[in-house]
C-alpha positions as a Python dict, from the first residue, in 0.01 Angstrom:
ca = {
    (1, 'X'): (0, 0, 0),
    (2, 'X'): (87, -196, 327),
    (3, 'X'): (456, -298, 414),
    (4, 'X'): (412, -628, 330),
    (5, 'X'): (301, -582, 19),
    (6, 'X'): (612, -365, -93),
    (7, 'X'): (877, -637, 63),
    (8, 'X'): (700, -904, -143),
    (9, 'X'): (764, -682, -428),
    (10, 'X'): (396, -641, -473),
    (11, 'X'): (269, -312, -670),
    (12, 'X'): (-94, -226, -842),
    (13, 'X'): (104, -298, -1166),
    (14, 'X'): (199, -660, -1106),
    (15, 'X'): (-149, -758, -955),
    (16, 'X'): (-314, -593, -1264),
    (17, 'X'): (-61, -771, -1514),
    (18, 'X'): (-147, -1060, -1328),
    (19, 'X'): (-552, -1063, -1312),
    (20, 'X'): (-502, -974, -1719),
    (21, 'X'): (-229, -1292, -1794),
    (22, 'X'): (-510, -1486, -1596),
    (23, 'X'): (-843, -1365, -1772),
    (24, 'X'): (-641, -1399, -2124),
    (25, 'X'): (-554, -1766, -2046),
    (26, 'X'): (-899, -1836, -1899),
    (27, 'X'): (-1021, -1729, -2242),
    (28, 'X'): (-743, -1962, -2396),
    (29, 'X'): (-845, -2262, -2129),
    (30, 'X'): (-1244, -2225, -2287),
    (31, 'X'): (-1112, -2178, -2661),
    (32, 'X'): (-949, -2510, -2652),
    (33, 'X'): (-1243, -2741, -2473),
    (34, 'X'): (-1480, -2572, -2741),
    (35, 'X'): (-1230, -2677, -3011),
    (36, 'X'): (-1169, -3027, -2836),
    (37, 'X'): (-1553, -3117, -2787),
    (38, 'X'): (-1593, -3041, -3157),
    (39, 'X'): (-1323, -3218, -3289),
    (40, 'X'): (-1270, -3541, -3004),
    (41, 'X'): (-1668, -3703, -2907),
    (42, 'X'): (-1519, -3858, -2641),
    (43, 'X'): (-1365, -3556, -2467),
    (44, 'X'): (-1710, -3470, -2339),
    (45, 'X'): (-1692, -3773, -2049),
    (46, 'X'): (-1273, -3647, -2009),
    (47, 'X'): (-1404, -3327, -1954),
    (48, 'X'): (-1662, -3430, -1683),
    (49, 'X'): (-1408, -3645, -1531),
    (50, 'X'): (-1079, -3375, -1494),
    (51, 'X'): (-1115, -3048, -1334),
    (52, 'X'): (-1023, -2741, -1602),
    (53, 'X'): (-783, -2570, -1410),
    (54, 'X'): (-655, -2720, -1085),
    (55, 'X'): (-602, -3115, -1122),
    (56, 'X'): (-648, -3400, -868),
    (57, 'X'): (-453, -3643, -804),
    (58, 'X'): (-731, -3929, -870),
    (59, 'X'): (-649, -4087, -1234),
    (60, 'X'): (-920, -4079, -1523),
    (61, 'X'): (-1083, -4364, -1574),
    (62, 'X'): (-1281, -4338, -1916),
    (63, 'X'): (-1684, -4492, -1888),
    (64, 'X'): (-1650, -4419, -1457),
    (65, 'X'): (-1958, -4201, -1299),
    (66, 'X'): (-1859, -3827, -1254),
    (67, 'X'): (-2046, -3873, -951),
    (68, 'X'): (-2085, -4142, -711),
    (69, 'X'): (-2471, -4279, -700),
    (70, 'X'): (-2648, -4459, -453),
    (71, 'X'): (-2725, -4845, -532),
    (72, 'X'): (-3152, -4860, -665),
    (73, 'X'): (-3393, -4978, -327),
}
Protein backbone atom coordinates (compact mmCIF):
# COMPACT_ATOMS: atom_id res chain seq x y z
CA UNK A 1 0.00 0.00 0.00
CA UNK A 2 1.50 3.51 -0.88
CA UNK A 3 2.34 6.14 1.90
CA UNK A 4 -0.40 8.10 1.25
CA UNK A 5 -2.74 5.75 1.58
CA UNK A 6 -1.60 4.68 5.21
CA UNK A 7 -1.48 8.59 6.48
CA UNK A 8 -5.06 8.93 5.23
CA UNK A 9 -5.75 6.02 7.34
CA UNK A 10 -6.65 4.07 4.29
CA UNK A 11 -6.43 0.04 4.54
CA UNK A 12 -8.01 -2.88 2.11
CA UNK A 13 -10.49 -3.21 5.06
CA UNK A 14 -12.02 0.25 5.02
CA UNK A 15 -12.22 0.46 1.11
CA UNK A 16 -13.94 -3.02 1.17
CA UNK A 17 -16.38 -1.95 4.13
CA UNK A 18 -16.90 0.90 2.09
CA UNK A 19 -17.68 -0.53 -1.63
CA UNK A 20 -20.14 -3.10 0.61
CA UNK A 21 -22.05 0.02 2.79
CA UNK A 22 -22.33 1.46 -0.88
CA UNK A 23 -23.67 -1.65 -2.94
CA UNK A 24 -26.12 -2.39 0.22
CA UNK A 25 -27.56 1.16 0.02
CA UNK A 26 -27.62 1.14 -3.79
CA UNK A 27 -29.86 -1.89 -3.32
CA UNK A 28 -31.84 0.19 -0.63
CA UNK A 29 -31.85 3.47 -3.16
CA UNK A 30 -33.70 0.87 -6.04
CA UNK A 31 -35.98 -0.89 -3.27
CA UNK A 32 -37.58 2.34 -2.45
CA UNK A 33 -38.25 3.91 -6.22
CA UNK A 34 -39.79 0.35 -6.97
CA UNK A 35 -41.94 0.74 -3.83
CA UNK A 36 -42.61 4.57 -4.61
CA UNK A 37 -43.61 4.05 -8.43
CA UNK A 38 -46.06 1.43 -7.16
CA UNK A 39 -47.56 3.17 -4.53
CA UNK A 40 -47.23 7.30 -5.78
CA UNK A 41 -48.35 7.53 -10.03
CA UNK A 42 -46.93 10.65 -10.04
CA UNK A 43 -43.43 9.78 -8.81
CA UNK A 44 -42.69 8.45 -12.26
CA UNK A 45 -42.27 12.33 -13.81
CA UNK A 46 -40.29 13.16 -9.98
CA UNK A 47 -38.20 10.46 -10.80
CA UNK A 48 -37.32 11.65 -14.39
CA UNK A 49 -36.91 15.05 -13.10
CA UNK A 50 -34.28 14.41 -9.80
CA UNK A 51 -31.15 12.54 -10.18
CA UNK A 52 -31.13 9.17 -7.73
CA UNK A 53 -28.09 9.73 -6.03
CA UNK A 54 -26.25 13.03 -6.45
CA UNK A 55 -28.82 16.10 -6.54
CA UNK A 56 -28.71 19.41 -8.48
CA UNK A 57 -29.27 22.37 -7.43
CA UNK A 58 -32.12 23.18 -10.18
CA UNK A 59 -35.69 22.87 -8.27
CA UNK A 60 -38.43 20.31 -9.53
CA UNK A 61 -40.91 21.63 -11.30
CA UNK A 62 -43.80 18.94 -11.67
CA UNK A 63 -45.40 18.73 -15.68
CA UNK A 64 -41.60 20.49 -16.97
CA UNK A 65 -39.73 18.43 -19.98
CA UNK A 66 -36.89 16.14 -18.59
CA UNK A 67 -35.27 17.32 -21.56
CA UNK A 68 -35.15 20.47 -23.36
CA UNK A 69 -36.75 20.11 -27.12
CA UNK A 70 -36.34 22.08 -30.03
CA UNK A 71 -39.46 24.37 -31.10
CA UNK A 72 -41.49 22.19 -34.43
CA UNK A 73 -40.16 23.89 -38.16
Amino acid sequence: MSDAAEAAGWSIWSALFFILWWALQYRRMVNEERILRATFPEYEDYARHVPMVIPTLTPYRPGTAATPTLPAE
